[in-house]
mmCIF file of C-alpha atoms in Angstrom:
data_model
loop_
_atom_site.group_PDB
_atom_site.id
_atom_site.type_symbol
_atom_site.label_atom_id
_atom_site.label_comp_id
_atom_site.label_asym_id
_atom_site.label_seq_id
_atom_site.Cartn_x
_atom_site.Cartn_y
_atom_site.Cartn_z
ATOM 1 C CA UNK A 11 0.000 0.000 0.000
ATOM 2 C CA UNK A 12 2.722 2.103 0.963
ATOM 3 C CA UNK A 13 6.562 2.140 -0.217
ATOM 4 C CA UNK A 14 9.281 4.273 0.415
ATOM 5 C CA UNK A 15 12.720 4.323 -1.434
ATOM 6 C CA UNK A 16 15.729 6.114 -0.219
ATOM 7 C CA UNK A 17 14.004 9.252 1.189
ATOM 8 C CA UNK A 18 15.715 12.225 2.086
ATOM 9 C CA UNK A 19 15.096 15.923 3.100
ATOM 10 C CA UNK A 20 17.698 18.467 3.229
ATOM 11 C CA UNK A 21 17.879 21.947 4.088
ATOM 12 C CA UNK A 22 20.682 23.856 3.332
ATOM 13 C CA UNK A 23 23.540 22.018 4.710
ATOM 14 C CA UNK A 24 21.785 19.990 7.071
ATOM 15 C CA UNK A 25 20.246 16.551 6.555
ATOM 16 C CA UNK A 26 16.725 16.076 8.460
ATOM 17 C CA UNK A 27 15.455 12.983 6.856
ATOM 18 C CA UNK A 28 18.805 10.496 5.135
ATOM 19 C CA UNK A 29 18.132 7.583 2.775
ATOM 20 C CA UNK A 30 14.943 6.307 5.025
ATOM 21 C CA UNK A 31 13.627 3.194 3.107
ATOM 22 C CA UNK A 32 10.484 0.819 3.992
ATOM 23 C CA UNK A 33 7.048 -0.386 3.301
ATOM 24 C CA UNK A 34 3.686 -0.867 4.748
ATOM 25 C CA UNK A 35 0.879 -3.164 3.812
ATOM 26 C CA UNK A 36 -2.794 -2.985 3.503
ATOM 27 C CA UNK A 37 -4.283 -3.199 7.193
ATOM 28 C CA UNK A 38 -0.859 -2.843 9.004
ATOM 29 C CA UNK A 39 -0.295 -0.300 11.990
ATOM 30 C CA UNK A 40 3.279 0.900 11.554
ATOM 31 C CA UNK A 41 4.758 2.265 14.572
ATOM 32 C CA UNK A 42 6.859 4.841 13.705
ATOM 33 C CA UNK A 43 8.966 6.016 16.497
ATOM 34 C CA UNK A 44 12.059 7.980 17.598
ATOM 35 C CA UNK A 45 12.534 10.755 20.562
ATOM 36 C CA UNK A 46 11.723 14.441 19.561
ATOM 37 C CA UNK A 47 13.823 15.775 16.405
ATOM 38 C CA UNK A 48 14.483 12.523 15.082
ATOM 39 C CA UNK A 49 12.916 13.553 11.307
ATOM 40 C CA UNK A 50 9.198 11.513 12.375
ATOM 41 C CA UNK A 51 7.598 14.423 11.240
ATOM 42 C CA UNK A 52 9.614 16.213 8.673
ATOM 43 C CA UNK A 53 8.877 12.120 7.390
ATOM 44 C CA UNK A 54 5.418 12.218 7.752
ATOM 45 C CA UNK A 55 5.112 15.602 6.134
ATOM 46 C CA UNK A 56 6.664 14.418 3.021
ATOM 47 C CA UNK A 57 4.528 11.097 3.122
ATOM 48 C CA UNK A 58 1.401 13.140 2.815
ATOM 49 C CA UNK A 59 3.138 15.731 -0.289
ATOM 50 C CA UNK A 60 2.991 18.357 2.194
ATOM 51 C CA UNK A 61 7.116 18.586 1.569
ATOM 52 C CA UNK A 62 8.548 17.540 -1.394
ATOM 53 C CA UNK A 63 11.599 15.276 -0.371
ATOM 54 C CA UNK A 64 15.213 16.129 -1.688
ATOM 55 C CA UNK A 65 15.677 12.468 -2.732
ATOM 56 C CA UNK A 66 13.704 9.274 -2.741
ATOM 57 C CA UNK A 67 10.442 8.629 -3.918
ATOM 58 C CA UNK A 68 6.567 7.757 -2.166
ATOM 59 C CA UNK A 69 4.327 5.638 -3.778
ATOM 60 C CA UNK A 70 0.491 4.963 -2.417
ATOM 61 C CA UNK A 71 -1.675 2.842 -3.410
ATOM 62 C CA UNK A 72 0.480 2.862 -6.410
ATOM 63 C CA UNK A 73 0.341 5.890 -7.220
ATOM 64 C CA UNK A 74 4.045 7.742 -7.118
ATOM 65 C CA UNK A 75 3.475 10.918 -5.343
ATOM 66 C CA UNK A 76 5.133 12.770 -7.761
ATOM 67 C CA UNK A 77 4.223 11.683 -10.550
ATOM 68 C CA UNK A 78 0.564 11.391 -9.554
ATOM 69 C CA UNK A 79 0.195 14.014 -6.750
ATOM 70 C CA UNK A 80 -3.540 14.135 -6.597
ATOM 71 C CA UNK A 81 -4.483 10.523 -7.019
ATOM 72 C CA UNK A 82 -2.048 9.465 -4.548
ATOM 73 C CA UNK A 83 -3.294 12.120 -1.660
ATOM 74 C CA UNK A 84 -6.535 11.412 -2.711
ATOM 75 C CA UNK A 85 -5.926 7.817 -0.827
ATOM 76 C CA UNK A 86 -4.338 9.815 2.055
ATOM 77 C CA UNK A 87 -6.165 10.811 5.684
ATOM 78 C CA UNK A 88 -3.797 13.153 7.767
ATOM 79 C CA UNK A 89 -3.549 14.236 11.432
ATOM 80 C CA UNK A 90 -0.593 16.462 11.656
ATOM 81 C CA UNK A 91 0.509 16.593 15.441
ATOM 82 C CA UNK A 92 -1.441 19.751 15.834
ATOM 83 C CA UNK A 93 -5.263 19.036 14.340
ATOM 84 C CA UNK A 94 -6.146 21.199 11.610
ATOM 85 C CA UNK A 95 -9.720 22.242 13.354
ATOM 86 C CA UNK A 96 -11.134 25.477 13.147
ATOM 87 C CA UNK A 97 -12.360 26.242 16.600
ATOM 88 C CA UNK A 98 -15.398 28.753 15.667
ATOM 89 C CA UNK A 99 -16.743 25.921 14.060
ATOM 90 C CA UNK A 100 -19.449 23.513 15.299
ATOM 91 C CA UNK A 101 -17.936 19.637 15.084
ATOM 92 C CA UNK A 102 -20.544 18.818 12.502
ATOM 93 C CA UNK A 103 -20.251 21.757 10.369
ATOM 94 C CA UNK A 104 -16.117 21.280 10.539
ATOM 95 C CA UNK A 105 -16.617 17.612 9.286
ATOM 96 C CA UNK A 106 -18.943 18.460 6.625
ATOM 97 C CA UNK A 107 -16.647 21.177 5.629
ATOM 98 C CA UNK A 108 -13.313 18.911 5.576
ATOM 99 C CA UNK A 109 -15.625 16.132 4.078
ATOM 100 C CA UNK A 110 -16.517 18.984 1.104
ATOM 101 C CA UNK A 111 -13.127 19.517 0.261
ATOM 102 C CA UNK A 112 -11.881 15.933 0.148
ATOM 103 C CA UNK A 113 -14.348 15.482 -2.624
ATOM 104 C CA UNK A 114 -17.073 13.684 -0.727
ATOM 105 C CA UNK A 115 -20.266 13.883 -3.488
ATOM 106 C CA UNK A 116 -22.684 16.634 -2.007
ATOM 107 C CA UNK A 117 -25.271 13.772 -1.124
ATOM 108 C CA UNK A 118 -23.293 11.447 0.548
ATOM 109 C CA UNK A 119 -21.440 14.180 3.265
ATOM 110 C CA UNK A 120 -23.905 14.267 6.012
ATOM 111 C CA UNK A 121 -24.028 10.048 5.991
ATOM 112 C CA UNK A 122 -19.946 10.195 6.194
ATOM 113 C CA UNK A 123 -20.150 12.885 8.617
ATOM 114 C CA UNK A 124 -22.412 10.913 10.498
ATOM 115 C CA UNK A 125 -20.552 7.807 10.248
ATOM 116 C CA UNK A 126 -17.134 9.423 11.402
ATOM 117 C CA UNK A 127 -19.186 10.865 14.387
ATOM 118 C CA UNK A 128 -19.987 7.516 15.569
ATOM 119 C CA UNK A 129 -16.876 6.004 15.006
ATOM 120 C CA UNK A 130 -15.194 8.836 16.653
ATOM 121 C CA UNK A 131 -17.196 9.038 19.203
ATOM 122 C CA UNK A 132 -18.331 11.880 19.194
ATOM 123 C CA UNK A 133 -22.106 11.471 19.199
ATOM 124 C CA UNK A 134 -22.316 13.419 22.833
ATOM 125 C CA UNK A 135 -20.554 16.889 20.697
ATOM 126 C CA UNK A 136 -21.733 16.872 16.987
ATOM 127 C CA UNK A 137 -23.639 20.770 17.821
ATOM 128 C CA UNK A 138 -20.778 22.253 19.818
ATOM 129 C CA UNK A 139 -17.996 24.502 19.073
ATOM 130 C CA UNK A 140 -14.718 22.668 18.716
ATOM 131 C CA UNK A 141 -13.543 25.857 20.811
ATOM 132 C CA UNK A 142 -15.521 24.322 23.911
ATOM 133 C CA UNK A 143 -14.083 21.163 23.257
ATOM 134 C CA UNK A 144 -11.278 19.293 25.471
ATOM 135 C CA UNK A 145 -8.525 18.308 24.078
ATOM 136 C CA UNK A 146 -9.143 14.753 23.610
ATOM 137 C CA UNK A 147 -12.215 15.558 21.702
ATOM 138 C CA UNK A 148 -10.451 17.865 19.442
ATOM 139 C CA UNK A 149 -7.990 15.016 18.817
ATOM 140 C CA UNK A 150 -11.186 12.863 17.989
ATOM 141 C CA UNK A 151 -12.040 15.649 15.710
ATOM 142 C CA UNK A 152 -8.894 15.543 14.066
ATOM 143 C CA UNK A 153 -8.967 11.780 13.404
ATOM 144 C CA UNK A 154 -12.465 12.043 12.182
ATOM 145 C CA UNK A 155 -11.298 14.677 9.599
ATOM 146 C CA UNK A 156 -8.884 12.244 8.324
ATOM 147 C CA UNK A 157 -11.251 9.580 8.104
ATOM 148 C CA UNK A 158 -14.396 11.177 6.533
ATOM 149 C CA UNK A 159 -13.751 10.306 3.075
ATOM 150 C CA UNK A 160 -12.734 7.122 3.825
ATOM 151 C CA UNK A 161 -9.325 7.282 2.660
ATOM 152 C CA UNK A 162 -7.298 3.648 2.522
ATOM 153 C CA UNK A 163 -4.129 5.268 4.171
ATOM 154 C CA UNK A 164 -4.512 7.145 7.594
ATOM 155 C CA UNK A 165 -1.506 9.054 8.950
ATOM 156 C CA UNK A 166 -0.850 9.917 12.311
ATOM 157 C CA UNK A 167 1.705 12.411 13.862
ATOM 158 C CA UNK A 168 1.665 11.912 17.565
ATOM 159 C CA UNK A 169 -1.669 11.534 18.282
ATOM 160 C CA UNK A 170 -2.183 11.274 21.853
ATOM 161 C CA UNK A 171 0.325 14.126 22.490
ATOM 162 C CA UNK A 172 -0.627 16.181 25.513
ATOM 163 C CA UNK A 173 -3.845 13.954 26.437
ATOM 164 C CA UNK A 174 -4.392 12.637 30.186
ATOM 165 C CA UNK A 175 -4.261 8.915 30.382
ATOM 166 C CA UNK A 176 -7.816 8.516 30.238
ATOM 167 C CA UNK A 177 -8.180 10.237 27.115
ATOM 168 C CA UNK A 178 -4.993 8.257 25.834
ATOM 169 C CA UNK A 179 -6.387 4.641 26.176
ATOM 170 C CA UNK A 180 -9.936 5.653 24.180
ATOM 171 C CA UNK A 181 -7.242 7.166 21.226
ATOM 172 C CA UNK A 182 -5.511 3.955 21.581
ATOM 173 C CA UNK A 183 -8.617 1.500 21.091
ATOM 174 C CA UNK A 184 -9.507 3.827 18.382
ATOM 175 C CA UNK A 185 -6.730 3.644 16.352
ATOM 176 C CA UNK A 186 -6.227 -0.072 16.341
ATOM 177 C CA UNK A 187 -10.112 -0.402 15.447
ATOM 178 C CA UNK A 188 -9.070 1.825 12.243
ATOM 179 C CA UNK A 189 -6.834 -1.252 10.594
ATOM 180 C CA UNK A 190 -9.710 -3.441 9.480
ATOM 181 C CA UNK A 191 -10.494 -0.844 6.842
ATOM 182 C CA UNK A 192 -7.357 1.159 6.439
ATOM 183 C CA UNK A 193 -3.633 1.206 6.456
ATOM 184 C CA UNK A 194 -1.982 3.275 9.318
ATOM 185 C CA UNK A 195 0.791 4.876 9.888
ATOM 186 C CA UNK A 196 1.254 6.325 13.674
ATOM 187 C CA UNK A 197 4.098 8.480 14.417
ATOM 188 C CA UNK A 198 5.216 9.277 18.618
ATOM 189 C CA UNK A 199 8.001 8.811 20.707
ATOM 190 C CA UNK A 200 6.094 7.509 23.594
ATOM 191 C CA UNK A 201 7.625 3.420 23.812
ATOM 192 C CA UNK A 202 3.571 2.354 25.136
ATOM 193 C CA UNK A 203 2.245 3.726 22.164
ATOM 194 C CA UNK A 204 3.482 1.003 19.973
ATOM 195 C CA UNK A 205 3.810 -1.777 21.864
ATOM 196 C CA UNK A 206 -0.036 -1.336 22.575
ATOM 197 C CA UNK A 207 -1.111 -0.025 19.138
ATOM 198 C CA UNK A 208 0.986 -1.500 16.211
ATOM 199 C CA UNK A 209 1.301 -4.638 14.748
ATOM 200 C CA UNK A 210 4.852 -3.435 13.153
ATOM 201 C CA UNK A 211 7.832 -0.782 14.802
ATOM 202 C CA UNK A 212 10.483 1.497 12.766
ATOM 203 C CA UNK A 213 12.514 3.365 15.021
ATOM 204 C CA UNK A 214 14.314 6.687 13.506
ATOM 205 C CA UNK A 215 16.758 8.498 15.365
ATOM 206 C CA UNK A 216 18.945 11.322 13.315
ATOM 207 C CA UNK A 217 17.065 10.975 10.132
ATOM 208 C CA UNK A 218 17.748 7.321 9.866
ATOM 209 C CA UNK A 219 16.156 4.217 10.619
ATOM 210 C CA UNK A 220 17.921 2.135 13.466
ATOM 211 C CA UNK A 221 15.494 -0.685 13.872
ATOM 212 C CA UNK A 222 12.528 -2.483 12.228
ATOM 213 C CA UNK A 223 10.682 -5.436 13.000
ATOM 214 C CA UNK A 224 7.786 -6.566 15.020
ATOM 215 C CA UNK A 225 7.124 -5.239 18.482
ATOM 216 C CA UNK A 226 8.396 -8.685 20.284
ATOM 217 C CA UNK A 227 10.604 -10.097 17.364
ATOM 218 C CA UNK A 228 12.065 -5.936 18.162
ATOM 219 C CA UNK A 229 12.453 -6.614 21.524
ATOM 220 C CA UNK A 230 13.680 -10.367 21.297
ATOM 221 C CA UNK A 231 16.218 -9.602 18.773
ATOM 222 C CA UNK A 232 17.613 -6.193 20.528
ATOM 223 C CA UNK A 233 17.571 -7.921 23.846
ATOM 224 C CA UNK A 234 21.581 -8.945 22.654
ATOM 225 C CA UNK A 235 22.382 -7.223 25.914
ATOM 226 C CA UNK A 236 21.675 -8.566 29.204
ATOM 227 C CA UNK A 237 22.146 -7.110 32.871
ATOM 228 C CA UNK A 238 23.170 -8.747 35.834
ATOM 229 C CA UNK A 239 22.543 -7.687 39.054
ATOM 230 C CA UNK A 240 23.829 -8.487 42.502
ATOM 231 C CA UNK A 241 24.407 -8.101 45.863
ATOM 232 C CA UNK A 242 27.187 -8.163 48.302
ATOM 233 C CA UNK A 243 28.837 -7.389 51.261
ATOM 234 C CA UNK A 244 32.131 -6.286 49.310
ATOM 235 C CA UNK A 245 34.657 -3.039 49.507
ATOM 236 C CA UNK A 246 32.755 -0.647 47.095
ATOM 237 C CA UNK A 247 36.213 0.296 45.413
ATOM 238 C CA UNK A 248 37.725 -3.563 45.440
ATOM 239 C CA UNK A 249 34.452 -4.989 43.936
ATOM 240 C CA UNK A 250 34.174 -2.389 41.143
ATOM 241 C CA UNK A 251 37.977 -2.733 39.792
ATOM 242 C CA UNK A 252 37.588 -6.864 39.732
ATOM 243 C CA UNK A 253 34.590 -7.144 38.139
ATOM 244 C CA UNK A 254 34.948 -4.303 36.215
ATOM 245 C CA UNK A 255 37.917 -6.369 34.570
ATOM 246 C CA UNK A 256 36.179 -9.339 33.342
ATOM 247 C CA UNK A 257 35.695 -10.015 29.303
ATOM 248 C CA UNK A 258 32.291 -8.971 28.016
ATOM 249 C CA UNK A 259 31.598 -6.176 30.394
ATOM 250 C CA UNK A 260 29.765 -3.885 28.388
ATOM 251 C CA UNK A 261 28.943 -1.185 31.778
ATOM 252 C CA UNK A 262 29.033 -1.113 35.236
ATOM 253 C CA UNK A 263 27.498 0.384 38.238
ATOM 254 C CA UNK A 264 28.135 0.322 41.837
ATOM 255 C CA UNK A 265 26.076 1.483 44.541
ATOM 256 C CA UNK A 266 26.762 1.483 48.510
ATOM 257 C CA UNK A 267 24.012 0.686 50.806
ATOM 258 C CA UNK A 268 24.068 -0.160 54.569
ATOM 259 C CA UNK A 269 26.121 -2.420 56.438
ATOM 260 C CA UNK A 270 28.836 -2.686 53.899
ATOM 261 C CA UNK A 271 26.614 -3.909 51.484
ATOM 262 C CA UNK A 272 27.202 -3.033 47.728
ATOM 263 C CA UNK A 273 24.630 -3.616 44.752
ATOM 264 C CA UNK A 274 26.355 -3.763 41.577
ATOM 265 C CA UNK A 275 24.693 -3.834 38.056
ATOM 266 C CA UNK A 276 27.014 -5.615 34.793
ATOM 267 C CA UNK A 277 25.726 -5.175 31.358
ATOM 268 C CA UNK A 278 27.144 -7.473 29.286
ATOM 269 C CA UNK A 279 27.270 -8.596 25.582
ATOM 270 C CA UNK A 280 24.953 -10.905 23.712
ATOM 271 C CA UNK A 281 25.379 -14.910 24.730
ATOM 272 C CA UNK A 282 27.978 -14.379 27.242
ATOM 273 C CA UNK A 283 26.222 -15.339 31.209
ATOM 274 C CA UNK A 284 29.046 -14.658 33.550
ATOM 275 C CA UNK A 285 26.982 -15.244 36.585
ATOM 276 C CA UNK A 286 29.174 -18.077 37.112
ATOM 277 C CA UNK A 287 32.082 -16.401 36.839
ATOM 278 C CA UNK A 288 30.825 -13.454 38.891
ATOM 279 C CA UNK A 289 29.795 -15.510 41.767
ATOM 280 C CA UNK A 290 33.776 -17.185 41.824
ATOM 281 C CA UNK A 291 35.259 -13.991 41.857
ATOM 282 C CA UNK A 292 33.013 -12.753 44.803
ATOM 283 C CA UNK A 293 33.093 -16.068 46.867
ATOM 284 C CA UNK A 294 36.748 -16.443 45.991
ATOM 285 C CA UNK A 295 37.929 -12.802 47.728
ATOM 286 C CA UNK A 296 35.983 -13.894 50.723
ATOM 287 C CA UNK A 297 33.060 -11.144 49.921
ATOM 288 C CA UNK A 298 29.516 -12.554 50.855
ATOM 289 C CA UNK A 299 27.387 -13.037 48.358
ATOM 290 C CA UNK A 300 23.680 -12.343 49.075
ATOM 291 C CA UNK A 301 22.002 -12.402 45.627
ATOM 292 C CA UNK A 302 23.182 -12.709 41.969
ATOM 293 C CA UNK A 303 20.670 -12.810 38.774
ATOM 294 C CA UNK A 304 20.400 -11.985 34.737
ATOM 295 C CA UNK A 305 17.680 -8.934 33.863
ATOM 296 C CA UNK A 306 17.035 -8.856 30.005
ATOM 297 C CA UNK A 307 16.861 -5.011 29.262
ATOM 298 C CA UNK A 308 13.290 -3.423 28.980
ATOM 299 C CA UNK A 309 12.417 -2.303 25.410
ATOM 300 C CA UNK A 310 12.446 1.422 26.904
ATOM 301 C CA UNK A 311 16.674 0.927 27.933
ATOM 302 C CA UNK A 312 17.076 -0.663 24.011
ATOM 303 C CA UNK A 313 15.471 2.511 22.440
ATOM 304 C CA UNK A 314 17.981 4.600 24.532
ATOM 305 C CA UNK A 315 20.721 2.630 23.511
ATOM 306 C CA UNK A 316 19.558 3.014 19.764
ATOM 307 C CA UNK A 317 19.055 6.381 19.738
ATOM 308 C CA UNK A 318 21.873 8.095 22.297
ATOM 309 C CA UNK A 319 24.328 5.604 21.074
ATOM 310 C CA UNK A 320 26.639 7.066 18.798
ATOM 311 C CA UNK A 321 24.708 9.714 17.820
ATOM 312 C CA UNK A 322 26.951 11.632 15.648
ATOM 313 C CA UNK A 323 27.162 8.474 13.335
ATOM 314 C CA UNK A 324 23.842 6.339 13.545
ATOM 315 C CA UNK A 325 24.276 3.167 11.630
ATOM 316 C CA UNK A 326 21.811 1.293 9.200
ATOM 317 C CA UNK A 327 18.784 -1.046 10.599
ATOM 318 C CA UNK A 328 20.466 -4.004 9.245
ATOM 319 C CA UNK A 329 23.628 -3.539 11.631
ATOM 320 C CA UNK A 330 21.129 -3.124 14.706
ATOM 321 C CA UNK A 331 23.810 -5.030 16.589
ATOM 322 C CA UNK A 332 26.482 -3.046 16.228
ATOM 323 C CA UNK A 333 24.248 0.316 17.779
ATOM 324 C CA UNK A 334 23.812 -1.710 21.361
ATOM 325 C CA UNK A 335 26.738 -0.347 22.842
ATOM 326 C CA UNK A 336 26.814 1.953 25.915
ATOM 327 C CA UNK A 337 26.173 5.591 24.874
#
């Protein structure tokens, strides 16, 4: 439904968006997700033909965007991270409006306005002023522009941005109701987001994707590194220096705590468990050893790894690997 070759955005002498490659397919909620500045939206924008990209090429529903400009937004719903609402507006009027200019035939707006208002939600506000609105109905709003003329590709710049966690869940179940009839594309940095929402995850940091894959084949295959943890009752220096020594130590962190005890944390590479070889060390300089175990990292420590590590020269999905190293 969707493919992107080799896009890029440049301004000047700086490079926003570099060589960002991938595809979506019909019904499939693409995560796409990086911390603030990473080039989601500057992406997003250029999805839609809002920006016209320096190099690469968009293609929707087969349509190149441009070559074919109008066809190919024509298959396009949009919810830039700020909804394009006009507050003076009633809901209903807004969505007939928006429906209107997307080309909905006269006769067949107020049953698509209608429609989006129940699928929104929004049955309780159809009369009011989108002024009077909260801000998780105005996000509803939003979404229900993008959906009124029933568009096959829906895309999403952080969507729940600035909504209490109420209002986030109900935008949540919303948007993973929307891939039985449409492909999405949902753009945040919040780690929840897509782990809840999306059935696929492309993580951009710098202008260039880092990571793709499937939320838990993501997390299975970035979980190379794994933490160790223990506790003893060890010299906080001494314990530090030996361990800090031993092959495949990635990072290390010692903390004091009462009594003389010391909790240490080891990251180290994929494959290698040294809890056996921890536990000799400790035993073997006479330390007590109170508790020793393996942590995989949490998904939210592997996107800070792959997006603070080695900033200044991120590296290719494909080498994914290679990023896990301490920042």
């Amino acid at each position: 439904m969707i493919v992107i070759e080799n896009l890029s955005k440049r301004y000047a002498d700086r490079t926003v968006v570099r060589d960002v490659t991938f595809d979506v397919k019909q019904g499939e909620i693409l995560g796409f997700l990086g911390p603030n500045g990473a080039g989601k939206s500057t992406t997003m924008k250029m999805l839609t033909g809002y920006l016209t990209p320096s190099a690469g090429r968009v293609e929707v529903g087969g349509f190149d965007m441009a070559k074919d400009p109008i066809k190919a937004k024509s298959l396009i719903g949009y919810l830039p991270e700020n909804p394009p609402v006009y507050p003076e507006m009633t809901v209903r009027d807004y969505l007939a409006f928006a429906a209107k200019l997307r080309g909905v035939p006269g006769r067949e707006v107020k049953a698509a306005v209608d429609e989006v208002i129940a699928r929104c939600i929004l049955s309780e506000v159809p009369n009011k002023l989108i002024a009077h609105l909260s801000k998780g109905f105005q996000q509803r709003v939003g979404i229900a522009q993008a959906l009124v003329h029933k568009p096959k590709v829906i895309i999403l710049d952080e969507p729940t941005n600035g909504l209490d966690p109420k209002q986030i869940i109900e935008i949540r179940e919303l948007i993973k109701g929307l891939a039985q009839d449409h492909t999405v594309i949902l753009s945040t940095h919040i780690l929840p987001e897509v782990q809840v929402t999306c059935s696929r995850v492309l993580i951009i940091n710098q202008g260039t994707v880092v990571a793709e894959g499937k939320p838990e084949e993501l997390e299975g295959k970035l979980r190379g590194g794994l933490r160790i943890e223990l506790e003893a009752r060890a010299p906080e220096a001494e314990i530090s220096t030996q361990l800090r020594d031993l092959p495949g130590i990635s990072n290390l962190a010692v903390t004091a705590k009462p009594e003389g005890l010391v909790r240490v944390s080891l990251e180290v590479a994929s494959g290698n468990d040294l809890r056996e070889r921890i536990a000799a060390e400790v035993v073997g300089r006479g330390w007590g050893l109170l508790e020793l175990k393996s942590v995989g990292l949490s998904l939210e420590e592997i996107f800070l790894k792959l997006t603070t590590a080695d900033a200044a020269n991120p590296q290719p999905h494909a080498e994914t690997s290679e990023v896990l190293t301490h920042g």
